[in-house]
Each structure stands twice: as C-alpha cells, then as structure tokens.
Coordinates of C-alpha atoms in Angstrom, one line a residue:
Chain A
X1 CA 68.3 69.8 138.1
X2 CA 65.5 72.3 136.7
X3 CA 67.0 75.3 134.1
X4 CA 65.4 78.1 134.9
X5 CA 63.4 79.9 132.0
X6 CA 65.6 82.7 131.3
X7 CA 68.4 80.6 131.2
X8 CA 66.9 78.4 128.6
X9 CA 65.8 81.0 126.5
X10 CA 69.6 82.5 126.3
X11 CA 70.9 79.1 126.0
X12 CA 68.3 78.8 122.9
X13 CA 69.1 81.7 121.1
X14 CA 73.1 80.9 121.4
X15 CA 72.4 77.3 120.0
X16 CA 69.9 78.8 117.4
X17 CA 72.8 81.6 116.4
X18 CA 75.8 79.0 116.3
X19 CA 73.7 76.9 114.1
X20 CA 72.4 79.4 111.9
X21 CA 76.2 80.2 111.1
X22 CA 75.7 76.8 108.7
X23 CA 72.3 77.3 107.2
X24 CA 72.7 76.7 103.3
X25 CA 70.4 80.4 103.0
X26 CA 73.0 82.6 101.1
X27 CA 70.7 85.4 101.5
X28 CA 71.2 85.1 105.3
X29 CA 67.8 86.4 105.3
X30 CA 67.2 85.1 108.8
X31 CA 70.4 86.7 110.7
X32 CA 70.6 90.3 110.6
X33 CA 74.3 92.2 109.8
X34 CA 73.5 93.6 113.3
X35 CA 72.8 90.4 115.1
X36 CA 75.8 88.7 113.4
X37 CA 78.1 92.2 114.0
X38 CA 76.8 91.7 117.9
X39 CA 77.7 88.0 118.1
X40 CA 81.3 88.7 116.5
X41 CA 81.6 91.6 118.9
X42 CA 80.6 89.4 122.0
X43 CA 82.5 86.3 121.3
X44 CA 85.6 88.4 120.6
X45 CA 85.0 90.5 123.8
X46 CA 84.8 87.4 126.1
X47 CA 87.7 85.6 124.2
X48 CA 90.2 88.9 124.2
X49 CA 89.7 89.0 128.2
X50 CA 90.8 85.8 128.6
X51 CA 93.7 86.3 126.3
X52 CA 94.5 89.0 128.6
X53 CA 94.5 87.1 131.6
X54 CA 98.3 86.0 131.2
X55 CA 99.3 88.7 133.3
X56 CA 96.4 87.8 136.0
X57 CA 98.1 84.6 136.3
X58 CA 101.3 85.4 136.8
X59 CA 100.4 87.9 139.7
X60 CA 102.1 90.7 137.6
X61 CA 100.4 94.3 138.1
X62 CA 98.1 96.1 136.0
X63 CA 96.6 92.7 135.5
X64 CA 92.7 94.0 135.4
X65 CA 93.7 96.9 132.5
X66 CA 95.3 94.2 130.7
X67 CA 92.1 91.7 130.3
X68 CA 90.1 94.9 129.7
X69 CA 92.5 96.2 126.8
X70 CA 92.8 92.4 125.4
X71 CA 89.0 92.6 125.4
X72 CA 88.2 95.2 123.6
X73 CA 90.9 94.8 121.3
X74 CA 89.9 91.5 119.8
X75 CA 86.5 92.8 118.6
X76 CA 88.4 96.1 117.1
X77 CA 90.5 94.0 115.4
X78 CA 88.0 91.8 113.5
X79 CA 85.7 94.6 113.0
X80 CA 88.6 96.8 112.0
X81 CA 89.6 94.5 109.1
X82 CA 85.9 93.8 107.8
X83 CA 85.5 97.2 107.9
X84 CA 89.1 98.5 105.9
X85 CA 88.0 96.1 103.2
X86 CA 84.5 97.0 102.2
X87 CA 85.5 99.7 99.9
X88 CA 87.7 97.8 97.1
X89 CA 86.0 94.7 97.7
X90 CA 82.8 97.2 96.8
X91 CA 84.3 98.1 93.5
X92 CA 85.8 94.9 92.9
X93 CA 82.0 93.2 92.7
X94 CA 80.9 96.1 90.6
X95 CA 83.7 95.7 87.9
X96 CA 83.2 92.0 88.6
X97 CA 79.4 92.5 87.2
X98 CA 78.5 91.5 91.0
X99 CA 76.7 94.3 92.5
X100 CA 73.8 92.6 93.1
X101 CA 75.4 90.1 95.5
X102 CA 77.2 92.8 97.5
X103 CA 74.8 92.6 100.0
X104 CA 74.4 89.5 100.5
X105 CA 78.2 88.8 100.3
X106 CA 79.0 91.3 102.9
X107 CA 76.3 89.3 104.8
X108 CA 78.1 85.8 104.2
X109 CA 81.4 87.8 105.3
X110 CA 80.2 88.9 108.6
X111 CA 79.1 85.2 108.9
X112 CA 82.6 83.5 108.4
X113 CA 83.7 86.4 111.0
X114 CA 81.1 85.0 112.7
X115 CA 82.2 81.2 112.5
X116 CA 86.0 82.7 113.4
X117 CA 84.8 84.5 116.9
X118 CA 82.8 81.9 117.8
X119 CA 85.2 79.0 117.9
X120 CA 87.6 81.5 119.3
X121 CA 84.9 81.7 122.2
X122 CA 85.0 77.6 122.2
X123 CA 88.6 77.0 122.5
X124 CA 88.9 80.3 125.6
X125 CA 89.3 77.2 128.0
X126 CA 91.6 75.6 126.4
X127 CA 93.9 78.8 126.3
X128 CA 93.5 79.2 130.0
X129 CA 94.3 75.9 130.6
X130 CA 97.6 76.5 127.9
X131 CA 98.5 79.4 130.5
X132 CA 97.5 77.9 133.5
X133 CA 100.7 75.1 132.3
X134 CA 103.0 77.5 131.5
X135 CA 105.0 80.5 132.8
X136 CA 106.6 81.3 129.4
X137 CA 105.2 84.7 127.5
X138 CA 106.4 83.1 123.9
X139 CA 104.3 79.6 124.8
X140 CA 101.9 81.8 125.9
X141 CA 101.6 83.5 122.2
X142 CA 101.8 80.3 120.6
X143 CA 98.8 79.1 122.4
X144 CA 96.9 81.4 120.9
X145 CA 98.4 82.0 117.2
X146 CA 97.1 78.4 117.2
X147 CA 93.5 79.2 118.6
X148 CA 93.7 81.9 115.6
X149 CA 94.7 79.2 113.3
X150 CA 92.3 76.7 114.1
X151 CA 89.7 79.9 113.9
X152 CA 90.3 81.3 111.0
X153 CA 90.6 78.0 109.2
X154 CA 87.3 77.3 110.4
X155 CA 86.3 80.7 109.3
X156 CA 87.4 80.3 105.9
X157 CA 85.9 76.8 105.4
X158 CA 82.3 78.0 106.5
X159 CA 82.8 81.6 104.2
X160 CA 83.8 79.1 101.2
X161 CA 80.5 76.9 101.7
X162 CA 78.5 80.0 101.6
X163 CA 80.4 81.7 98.8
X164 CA 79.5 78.2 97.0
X165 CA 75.6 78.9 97.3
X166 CA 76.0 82.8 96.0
X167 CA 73.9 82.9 92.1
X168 CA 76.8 84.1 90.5
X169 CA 79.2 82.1 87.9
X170 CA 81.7 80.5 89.8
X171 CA 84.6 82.4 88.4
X172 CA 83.3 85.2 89.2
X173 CA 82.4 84.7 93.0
X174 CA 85.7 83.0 93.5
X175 CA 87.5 86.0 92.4
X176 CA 85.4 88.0 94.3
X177 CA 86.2 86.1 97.5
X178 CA 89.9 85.5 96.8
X179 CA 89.8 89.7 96.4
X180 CA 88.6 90.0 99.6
X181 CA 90.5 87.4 101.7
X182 CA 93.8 88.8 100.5
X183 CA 92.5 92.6 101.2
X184 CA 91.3 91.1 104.5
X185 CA 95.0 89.2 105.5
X186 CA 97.0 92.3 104.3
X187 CA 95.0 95.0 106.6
X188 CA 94.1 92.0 109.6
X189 CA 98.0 91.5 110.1
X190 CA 99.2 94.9 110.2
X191 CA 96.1 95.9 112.7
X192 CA 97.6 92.8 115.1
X193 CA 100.6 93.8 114.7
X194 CA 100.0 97.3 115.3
X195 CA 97.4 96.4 118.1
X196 CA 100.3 94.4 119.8
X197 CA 100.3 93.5 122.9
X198 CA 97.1 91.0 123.1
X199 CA 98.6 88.7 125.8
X200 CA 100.7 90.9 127.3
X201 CA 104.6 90.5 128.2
X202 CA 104.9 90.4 133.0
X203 CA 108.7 92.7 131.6
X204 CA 106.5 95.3 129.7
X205 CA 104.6 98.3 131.0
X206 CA 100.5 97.4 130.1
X207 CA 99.8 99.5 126.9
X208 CA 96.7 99.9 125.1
X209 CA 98.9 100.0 121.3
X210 CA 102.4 100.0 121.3
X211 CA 104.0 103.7 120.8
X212 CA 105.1 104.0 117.1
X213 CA 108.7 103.0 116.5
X214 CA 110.9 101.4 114.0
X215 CA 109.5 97.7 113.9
X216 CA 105.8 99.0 113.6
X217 CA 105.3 97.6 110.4
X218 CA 104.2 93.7 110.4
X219 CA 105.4 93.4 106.5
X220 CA 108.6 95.0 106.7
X221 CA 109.6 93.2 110.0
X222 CA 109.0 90.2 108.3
X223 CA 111.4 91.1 105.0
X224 CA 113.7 92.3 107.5
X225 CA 113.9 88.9 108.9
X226 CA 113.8 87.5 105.4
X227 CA 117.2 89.3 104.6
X228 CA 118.9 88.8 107.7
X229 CA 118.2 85.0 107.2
X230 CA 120.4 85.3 104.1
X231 CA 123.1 87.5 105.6
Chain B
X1 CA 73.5 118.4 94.0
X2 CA 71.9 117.2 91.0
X3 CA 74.9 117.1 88.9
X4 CA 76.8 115.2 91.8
X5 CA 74.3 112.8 91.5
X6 CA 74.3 112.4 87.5
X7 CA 77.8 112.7 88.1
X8 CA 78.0 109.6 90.4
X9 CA 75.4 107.5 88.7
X10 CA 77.3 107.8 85.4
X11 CA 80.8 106.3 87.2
X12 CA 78.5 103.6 88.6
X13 CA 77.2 102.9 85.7
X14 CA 80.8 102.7 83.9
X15 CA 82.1 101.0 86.7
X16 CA 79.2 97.8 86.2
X17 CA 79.9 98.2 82.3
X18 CA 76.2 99.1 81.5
X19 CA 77.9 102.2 79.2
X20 CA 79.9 99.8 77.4
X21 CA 77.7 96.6 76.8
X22 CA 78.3 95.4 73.3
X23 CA 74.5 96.7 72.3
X24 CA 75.7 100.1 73.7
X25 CA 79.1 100.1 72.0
X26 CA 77.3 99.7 69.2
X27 CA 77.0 103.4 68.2
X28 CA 80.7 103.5 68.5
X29 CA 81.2 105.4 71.6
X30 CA 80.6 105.5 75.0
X31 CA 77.4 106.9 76.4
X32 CA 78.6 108.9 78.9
X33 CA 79.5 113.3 79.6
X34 CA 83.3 113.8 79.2
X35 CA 83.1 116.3 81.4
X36 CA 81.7 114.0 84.3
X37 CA 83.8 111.5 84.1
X38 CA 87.0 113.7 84.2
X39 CA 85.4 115.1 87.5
X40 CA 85.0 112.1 88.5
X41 CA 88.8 110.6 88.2
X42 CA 90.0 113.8 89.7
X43 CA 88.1 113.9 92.9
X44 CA 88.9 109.8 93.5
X45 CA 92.5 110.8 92.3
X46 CA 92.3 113.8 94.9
X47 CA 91.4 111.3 97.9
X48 CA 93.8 108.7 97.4
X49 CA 96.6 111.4 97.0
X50 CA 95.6 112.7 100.4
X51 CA 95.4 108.8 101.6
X52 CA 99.1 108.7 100.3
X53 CA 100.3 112.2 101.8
X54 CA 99.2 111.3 105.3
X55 CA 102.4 108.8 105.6
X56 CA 104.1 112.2 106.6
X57 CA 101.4 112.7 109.6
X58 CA 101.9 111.4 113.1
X59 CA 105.7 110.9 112.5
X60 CA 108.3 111.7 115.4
X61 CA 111.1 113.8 113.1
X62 CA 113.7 113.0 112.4
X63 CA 116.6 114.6 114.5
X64 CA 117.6 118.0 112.6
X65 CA 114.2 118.4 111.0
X66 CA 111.9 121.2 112.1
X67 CA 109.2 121.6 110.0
X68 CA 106.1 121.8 111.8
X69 CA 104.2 122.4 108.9
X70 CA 105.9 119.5 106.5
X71 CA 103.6 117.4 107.0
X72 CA 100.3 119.2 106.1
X73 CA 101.9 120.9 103.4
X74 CA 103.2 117.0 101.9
X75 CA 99.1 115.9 102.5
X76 CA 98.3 118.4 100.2
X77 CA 100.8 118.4 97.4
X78 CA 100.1 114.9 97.2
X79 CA 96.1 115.7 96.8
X80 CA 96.8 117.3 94.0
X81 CA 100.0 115.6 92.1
X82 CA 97.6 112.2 92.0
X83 CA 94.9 113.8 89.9
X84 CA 98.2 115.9 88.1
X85 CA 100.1 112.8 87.6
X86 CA 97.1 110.8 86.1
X87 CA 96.1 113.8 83.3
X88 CA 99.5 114.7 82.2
X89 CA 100.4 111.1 81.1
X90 CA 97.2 111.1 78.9
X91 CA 98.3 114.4 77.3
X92 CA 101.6 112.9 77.3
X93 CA 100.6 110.0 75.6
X94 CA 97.5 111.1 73.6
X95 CA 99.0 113.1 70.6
X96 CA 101.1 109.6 69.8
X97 CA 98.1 107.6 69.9
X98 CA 96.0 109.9 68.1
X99 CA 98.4 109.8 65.3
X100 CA 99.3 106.5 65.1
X101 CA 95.7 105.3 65.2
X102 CA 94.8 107.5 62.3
X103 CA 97.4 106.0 60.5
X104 CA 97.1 103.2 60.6
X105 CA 93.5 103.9 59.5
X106 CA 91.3 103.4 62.5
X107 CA 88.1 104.3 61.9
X108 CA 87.7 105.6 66.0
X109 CA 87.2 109.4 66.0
X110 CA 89.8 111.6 68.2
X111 CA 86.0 112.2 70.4
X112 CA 85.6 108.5 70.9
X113 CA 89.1 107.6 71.8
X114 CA 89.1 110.7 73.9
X115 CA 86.0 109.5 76.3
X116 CA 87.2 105.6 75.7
X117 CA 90.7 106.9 77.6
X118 CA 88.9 109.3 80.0
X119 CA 86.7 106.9 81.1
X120 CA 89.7 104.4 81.5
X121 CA 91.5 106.7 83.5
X122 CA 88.3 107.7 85.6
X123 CA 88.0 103.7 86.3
X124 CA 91.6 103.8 87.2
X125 CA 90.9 106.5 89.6
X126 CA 87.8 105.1 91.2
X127 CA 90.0 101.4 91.7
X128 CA 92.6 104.0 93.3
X129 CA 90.1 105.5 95.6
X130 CA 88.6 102.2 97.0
X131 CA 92.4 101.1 98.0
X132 CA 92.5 104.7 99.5
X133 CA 91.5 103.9 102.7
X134 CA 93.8 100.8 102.9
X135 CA 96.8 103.3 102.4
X136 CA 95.5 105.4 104.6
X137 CA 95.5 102.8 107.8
X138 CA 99.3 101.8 106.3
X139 CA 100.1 105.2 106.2
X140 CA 99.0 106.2 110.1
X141 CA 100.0 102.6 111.2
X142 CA 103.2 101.6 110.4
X143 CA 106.9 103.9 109.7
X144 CA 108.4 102.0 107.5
X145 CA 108.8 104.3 104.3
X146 CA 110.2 101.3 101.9
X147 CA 107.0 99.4 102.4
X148 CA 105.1 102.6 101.5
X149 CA 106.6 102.7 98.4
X150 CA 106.2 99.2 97.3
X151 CA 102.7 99.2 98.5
X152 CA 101.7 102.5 96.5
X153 CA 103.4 100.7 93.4
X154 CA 101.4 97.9 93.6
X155 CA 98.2 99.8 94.3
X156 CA 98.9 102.1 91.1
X157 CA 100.2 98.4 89.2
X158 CA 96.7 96.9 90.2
X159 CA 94.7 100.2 89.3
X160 CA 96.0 100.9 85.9
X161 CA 95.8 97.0 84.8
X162 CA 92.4 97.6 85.9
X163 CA 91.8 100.6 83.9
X164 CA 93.9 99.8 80.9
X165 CA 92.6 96.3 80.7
X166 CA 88.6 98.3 80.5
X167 CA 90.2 100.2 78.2
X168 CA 91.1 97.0 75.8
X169 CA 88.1 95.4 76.3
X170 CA 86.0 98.5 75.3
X171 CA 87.9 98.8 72.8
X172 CA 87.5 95.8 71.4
X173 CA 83.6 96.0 71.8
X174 CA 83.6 99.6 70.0
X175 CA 86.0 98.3 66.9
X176 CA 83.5 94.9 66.5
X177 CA 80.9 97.4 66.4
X178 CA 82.2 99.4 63.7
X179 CA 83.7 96.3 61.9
X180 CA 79.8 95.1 61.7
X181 CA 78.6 98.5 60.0
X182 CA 80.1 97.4 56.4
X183 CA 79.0 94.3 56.6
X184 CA 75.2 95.7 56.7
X185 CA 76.0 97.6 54.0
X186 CA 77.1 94.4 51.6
X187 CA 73.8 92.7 52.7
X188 CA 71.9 95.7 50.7
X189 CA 73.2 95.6 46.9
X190 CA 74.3 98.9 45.8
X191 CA 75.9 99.4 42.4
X192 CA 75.6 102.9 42.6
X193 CA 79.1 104.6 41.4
X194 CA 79.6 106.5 44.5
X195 CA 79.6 103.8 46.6
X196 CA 82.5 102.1 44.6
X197 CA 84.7 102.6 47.0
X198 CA 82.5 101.6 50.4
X199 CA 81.8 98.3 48.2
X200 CA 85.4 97.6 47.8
X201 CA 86.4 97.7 51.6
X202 CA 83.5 95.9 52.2
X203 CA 84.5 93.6 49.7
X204 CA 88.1 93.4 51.5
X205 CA 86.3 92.1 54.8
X206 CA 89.4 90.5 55.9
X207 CA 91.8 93.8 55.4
X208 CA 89.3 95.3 57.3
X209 CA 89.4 92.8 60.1
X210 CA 92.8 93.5 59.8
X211 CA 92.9 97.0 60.3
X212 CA 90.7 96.7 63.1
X213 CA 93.4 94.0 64.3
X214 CA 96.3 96.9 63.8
X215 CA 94.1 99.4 66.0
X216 CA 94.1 96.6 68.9
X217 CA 98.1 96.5 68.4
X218 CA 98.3 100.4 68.6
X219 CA 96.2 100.3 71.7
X220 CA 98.4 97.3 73.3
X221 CA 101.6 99.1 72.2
X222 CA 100.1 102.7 73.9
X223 CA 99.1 100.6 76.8
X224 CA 102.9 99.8 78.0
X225 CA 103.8 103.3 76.6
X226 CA 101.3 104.4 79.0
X227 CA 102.3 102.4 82.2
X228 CA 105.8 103.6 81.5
X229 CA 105.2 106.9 80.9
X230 CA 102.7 106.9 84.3
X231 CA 105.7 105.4 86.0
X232 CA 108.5 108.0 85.3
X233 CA 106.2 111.0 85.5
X234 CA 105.8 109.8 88.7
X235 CA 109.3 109.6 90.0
X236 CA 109.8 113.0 88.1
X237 CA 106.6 114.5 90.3
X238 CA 107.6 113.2 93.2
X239 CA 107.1 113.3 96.5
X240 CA 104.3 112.0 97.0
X241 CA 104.7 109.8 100.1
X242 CA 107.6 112.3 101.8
X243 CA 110.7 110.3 103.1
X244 CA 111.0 110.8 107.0
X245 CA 114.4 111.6 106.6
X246 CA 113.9 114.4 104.1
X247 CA 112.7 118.2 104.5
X248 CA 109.3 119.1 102.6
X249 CA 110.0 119.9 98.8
X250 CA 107.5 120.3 96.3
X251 CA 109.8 118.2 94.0
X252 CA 113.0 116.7 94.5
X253 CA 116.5 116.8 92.4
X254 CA 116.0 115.5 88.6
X255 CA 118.3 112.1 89.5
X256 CA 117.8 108.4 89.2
X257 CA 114.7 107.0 87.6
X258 CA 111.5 105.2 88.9
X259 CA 112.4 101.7 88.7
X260 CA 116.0 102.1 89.9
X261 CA 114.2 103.6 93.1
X262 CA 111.6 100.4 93.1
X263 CA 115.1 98.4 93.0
X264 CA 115.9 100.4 96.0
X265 CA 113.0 100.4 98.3
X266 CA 113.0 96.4 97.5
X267 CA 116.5 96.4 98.8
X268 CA 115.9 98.8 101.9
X269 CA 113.0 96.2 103.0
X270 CA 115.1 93.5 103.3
X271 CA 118.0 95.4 105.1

C-alpha cells in the first residue's frame, strides 16, 4: 500500500511533535508556545468529542450537542487552568530570584500540558471501547477519571524531567514547580467541576455548564462529604 | 505614563530583590520612592479587593432580599477596604514598633523602617494581586460562602508570610550592614577624645551584635503583632466577601472575633 504525500507529511509532523514533547532542550527553542498551545487545543478537542459520545451510544437525544460541548470543553478546561495560574506563578519566580526562566518554564508547562492531551488523544479508543461495554453513566465516569489519571501522571512525569534540565538551583525550581502544580490542581478541579457535565448523564437535559446551585463548589462538596462520613 | 512606568519598574525591581541585595543594603536603606511603592500596594490591594467583592455578583438572592444594587455596591467597598485594611494596621502597629526599636537602641532611622515596612506591605499587596484572579474565578464559579472565607484567609496567610518574611530578611541585610560600619571604624586607630565613646561600642562588638540581635526580636515580636492585628482589623472591617444570606452593609454589628468566625466557616464546610 502506497501513503500518499500529504498523508505522510501530516503523519511526520505528528511523530516529529509527539517526540519533541521529550527532547532534553529546556529552552524548547524548537516548539513554539503557539505550536504546543495548538497541539494541546487539538488533542483535547478530538478527545472531549469522544468523551461526549456516551450519549451517542446510548441513542439518547441531543447526542450531536453533547460531543460538540465535550469537545470544546476539554481544551477550555486545560487552557483555562494554565491560563488562571500564570499570574502568581509569575510572581512567585520573581521572589524566587527566577525571572529569567519564566519563559522558558511557561514553555516546559505548555509542554507537560502537552504530554497530558496527547496521551489523552492515545487512550480515546480505549474509552470508546470502555462505553461501547457498558450502559452505566458512573462506569462511564470512571473510565475516564482513569484516562485523566494515567494523563496527568504522565504529564507530570514529562514536566518533572524538564523542570530537571532548567539552570536554576534545584531548590529553587522545585519550589517553583511545586507552586505551580498546586495553583494548577486547586483552579483545574473547580473548572471540572464547574464545567460538569463532560460525559453526559441519558436522565439529564444536555447543558453546556451546569446552572449555579448549592453543590457548585468542588472543595466544599468534598468537606461536605468529609463531615457526613463522620456523622 | 512615565511615572507608571518608574512606578512599575521599582515594584519589579523590589519584587526580584535587586533594591535589597546585601551591596545595596549596605547604605542602610532601601533604594526605592516611598511614595511609589505605597501607590503601588494600593492599586494591587484595590484589584484583589474587587477580585474578593465579586463573590456577591451572579448570585440568585436569597428569598426576602431585594437589593439590586448589593452587589455592585459590596464590589466596591471591598476595592477599597483591602488597600484600607492593609494601611491602618501599619499605623496601627507602627507607633509600637517605632518605640520599641528606639529603645532598645536600634540604630534604623524611623525613614528606613518606614520604607523597610512599606515596601513589605507593597510585596504583600503585589503576592495579593497575582492570587487575585484565582479569587476571582472562585468567586464567579462556585456559591459556597464558607470556602470563600477559608480561601481568602489563606490567600491573606500566604501573602503576609510572604511580605513579613521580606521584611525579616531585609532587615537582617540592612542591620549586618550597619553592624559592619564600626567595625571599619576600629580598623583606622583613632585616639582622638571625641571618639571615646564610638571606640568603646566598637570595642563592645559583641553588645553590639547583640543589640542588633534585640532589633531582630522586636521585629519578630511586631511581626505576630502585625498578623494579629491584620486579622482582627479585618473582622472589624468587614464585609468584604458579602454573606448571601445578608443585606449589603458597609460594616456589620461589633460581635465575635476573627478567628472564632475562621472556627466557624471551618465548621459550616463540613456540615
């Protein structure tokens, strides 16, 4: 079988930008923030929609606005969070003495955000095959808290590596990267939880967020449980 | 435009501790306009006020309440109790700093440890700022007034350990800078008889490590004064996030204290 030019060319450039994700250049000086904004953005776009397919599956209606609301979610979300944290993290590398490596941290960031959309995008067939076995919305979510798991792990791993390679002292860079983890966690949960639903209950009209209530706070739904565990 | 500039520059330049590198704390004060810096900490303490305000914003009210303008009017008592709240616990604390240093015979002038605390506070306030738009995306987001609370708290905690703990440091760098001047003066022999007196406290190097050692303990003592202080003045000024449940008031009823109310909102989140 003969691969047709075009094909091979886009084939090339995604091998070239998967691999670059490892390259040991902490000045990322060969990726771009745009081209690694654009490959989060795409990867997150293709995986959202078929997060969204639940519905799809189970023939309920208002499949198609689902997929298309799961897809452009999943990029919002990770851009979202990136985004919330630049400022502290900002001032937290200049009181850190880090300045300098701002820019090339921010770089490394987008690169771990990266690593997490793109082995979202590898493990989209093995969430449609986790739907395609089950009928069950809460088996459905669990498919994918462990995509998410296995992502961000992966994520974190790669964003440690290059981290490692920054010219800072090694105190410092850690801090610097512990900083912006937790920032990242504390604003990435809430927007999820916020930006609920993702797969999409067949018993619940399709929304694009759900309306504000009593329960839209990740953190204090979580304390709430807490307490009522000990009641 | 220019002054905004010199303005920003100089908070960068605090903020990356070029203005208070042991070579530059060597003159025994920080390099840097008063004036700037205080204009500084008040517009960062005017944004995250406003961050902290919006909690009121895009809330259903509650039943009984009918206050259309609440909300707006909560944003912008809040933008200006943040930048009130930070300056009146510095003149609340100053005067007993001031004295207490001079007591114990400090050899900081009332100028230095004014900038020294000015530019603490104005580090405070930028720290503040950059958590502003995280409070801001918690405030629109999420209803849950309890984790408001706890969440502002721990901004504020984060943000004056920040600022105080500049504040030590620098202090630390301006006293070993002063500490160093008698000891070039013992290197050049003087038995003139006016200088009697500068030879014996030079002579005394350890009292004078000393006294530089009770300075730091004034400073670490003010330090908690301050953070308590900040604290209270804050339940006394408050609202500054708005309760859902509650009508707009510029301040509420003179009852409880802040960290019975911390007790509190701990509670609530787990009920």
């Amino acid at each position: 079988m003969k691969i047709s030019p075009p094909v091979q060319n886009a084939l090339g450039r995604a091998d070239h930008a998967v691999r670059e994700l490892r390259s040991s250049d902490w000045r990322c000086a060969e990726t771009s923030a745009q081209a690694l904004a654009t490959q989060v953005t795409l990867a997150a776009l293709i995986y959202g929609g078929c997060m969204g397919t639940f519905r799809a599956m189970l023939g309920a209606d208002g499949a198609l606005l689902q997929i298309l609301y799961s897809a452009l979610k999943t990029p919002l979300l990770l851009v979202g969070a990136t985004l919330l944290t630049i400022p502290c993290v900002y001032v937290a590398s200049s009181l850190l003495g880090l300045r300098r490596e701002f820019g090339p941290a921010l770089r490394n960031f987008l690169v771990g955000q990266a690593a997490l959309a793109t082995v979202l995008l590898a493990l989209t067939p093995l969430v449609l095959l986790g739907y395609a076995s089950t009928p069950d919305h809460r088996q459905a979510l669990l498919v994918n808290a462990i995509a998410f798991a296995i992502a961000s792990l992966a994520g974190q791993a790669l964003l440690r590596r290059r981290f490692r390679a920054l010219p800072a002292p090694p105190a410092k860079r850690r801090t610097l990267l512990v900083v912006w983890l937790i920032v990242y966690w504390l604003v990435a949960i809430q927007l999820a939880w916020r930006m609920r639903p993702f797969v999409g209950s067949a018993d619940l009209p399709v929304t694009f967020f759900r309306p504000q209530s009593g329960d839209d706070n990740a953190y204090a739904q979580a304390f709430k449980l807490l307490g009522s565990l000990f009641n | 435009m220019e002054r905004l500039r010199r303005v920003v520059t100089q908070i960068d330049q605090l903020l990356r501790g070029e203005l208070t590198t042991p070579q530059a704390a060597r003159s025994g004060r920080i390099n840097a306009s008063l004036g700037g810096m205080v204009l500084a900490a008040i517009a960062c303490a005017m944004l995250y006020g406003a961050c902290m305000g919006a909690f009121s914003l895009l809330k259903t009210p509650a039943p009984g309440l009918d206050d259309h303008w609440g909300p707006y009017k909560q944003v912008l008592a809040s933008t200006f109790k943040v930048p009130t709240l930070l300056g009146l616990t510095l003149l609340i604390t100053l005067p007993s700093l001031y004295v207490s240093n001079a007591l114990v015979g400090s050899r900081l002038k009332i100028v230095s440890i004014l900038q020294l605390l000015v530019a603490s506070l104005a580090i405070n306030a930028v720290v503040l700022a950059s958590l502003g738009p995280i409070v801001l995306f918690f405030s629109v987001s999420s209803s849950s007034h309890p984790f408001m609370q706890l969440l502002n708290v721990v901004f504020f905690t984060i943000a004056g350990l920040l600022g105080l703990s500049f504040l030590l440091q620098t202090l630390h760098r301006l006293t070993a800078a002063l500490a160093d001047q008698p000891v070039l003066e013992e290197i050049t022999p003087t038995d003139s008889p006016e200088t009697t007196d500068n030879n014996l406290s030079a002579l005394e190097m350890p009292a004078g490590d000393a006294l530089a050692n009770t300075t730091r303990t004034v400073f670490r003592v003010w330090v908690v004064l301050f953070a308590v202080v900040g604290a209270q003045l804050g339940w006394v000024l408050r609202p500054f996030i708005g309760s859902p449940d509650l009508p707009f008031t510029l301040f509420r009823g003179r009852e409880s204290n802040f960290f019975a109310a911390v007790w509190r909102a701990l509670l609530g989140l787990f009920s």
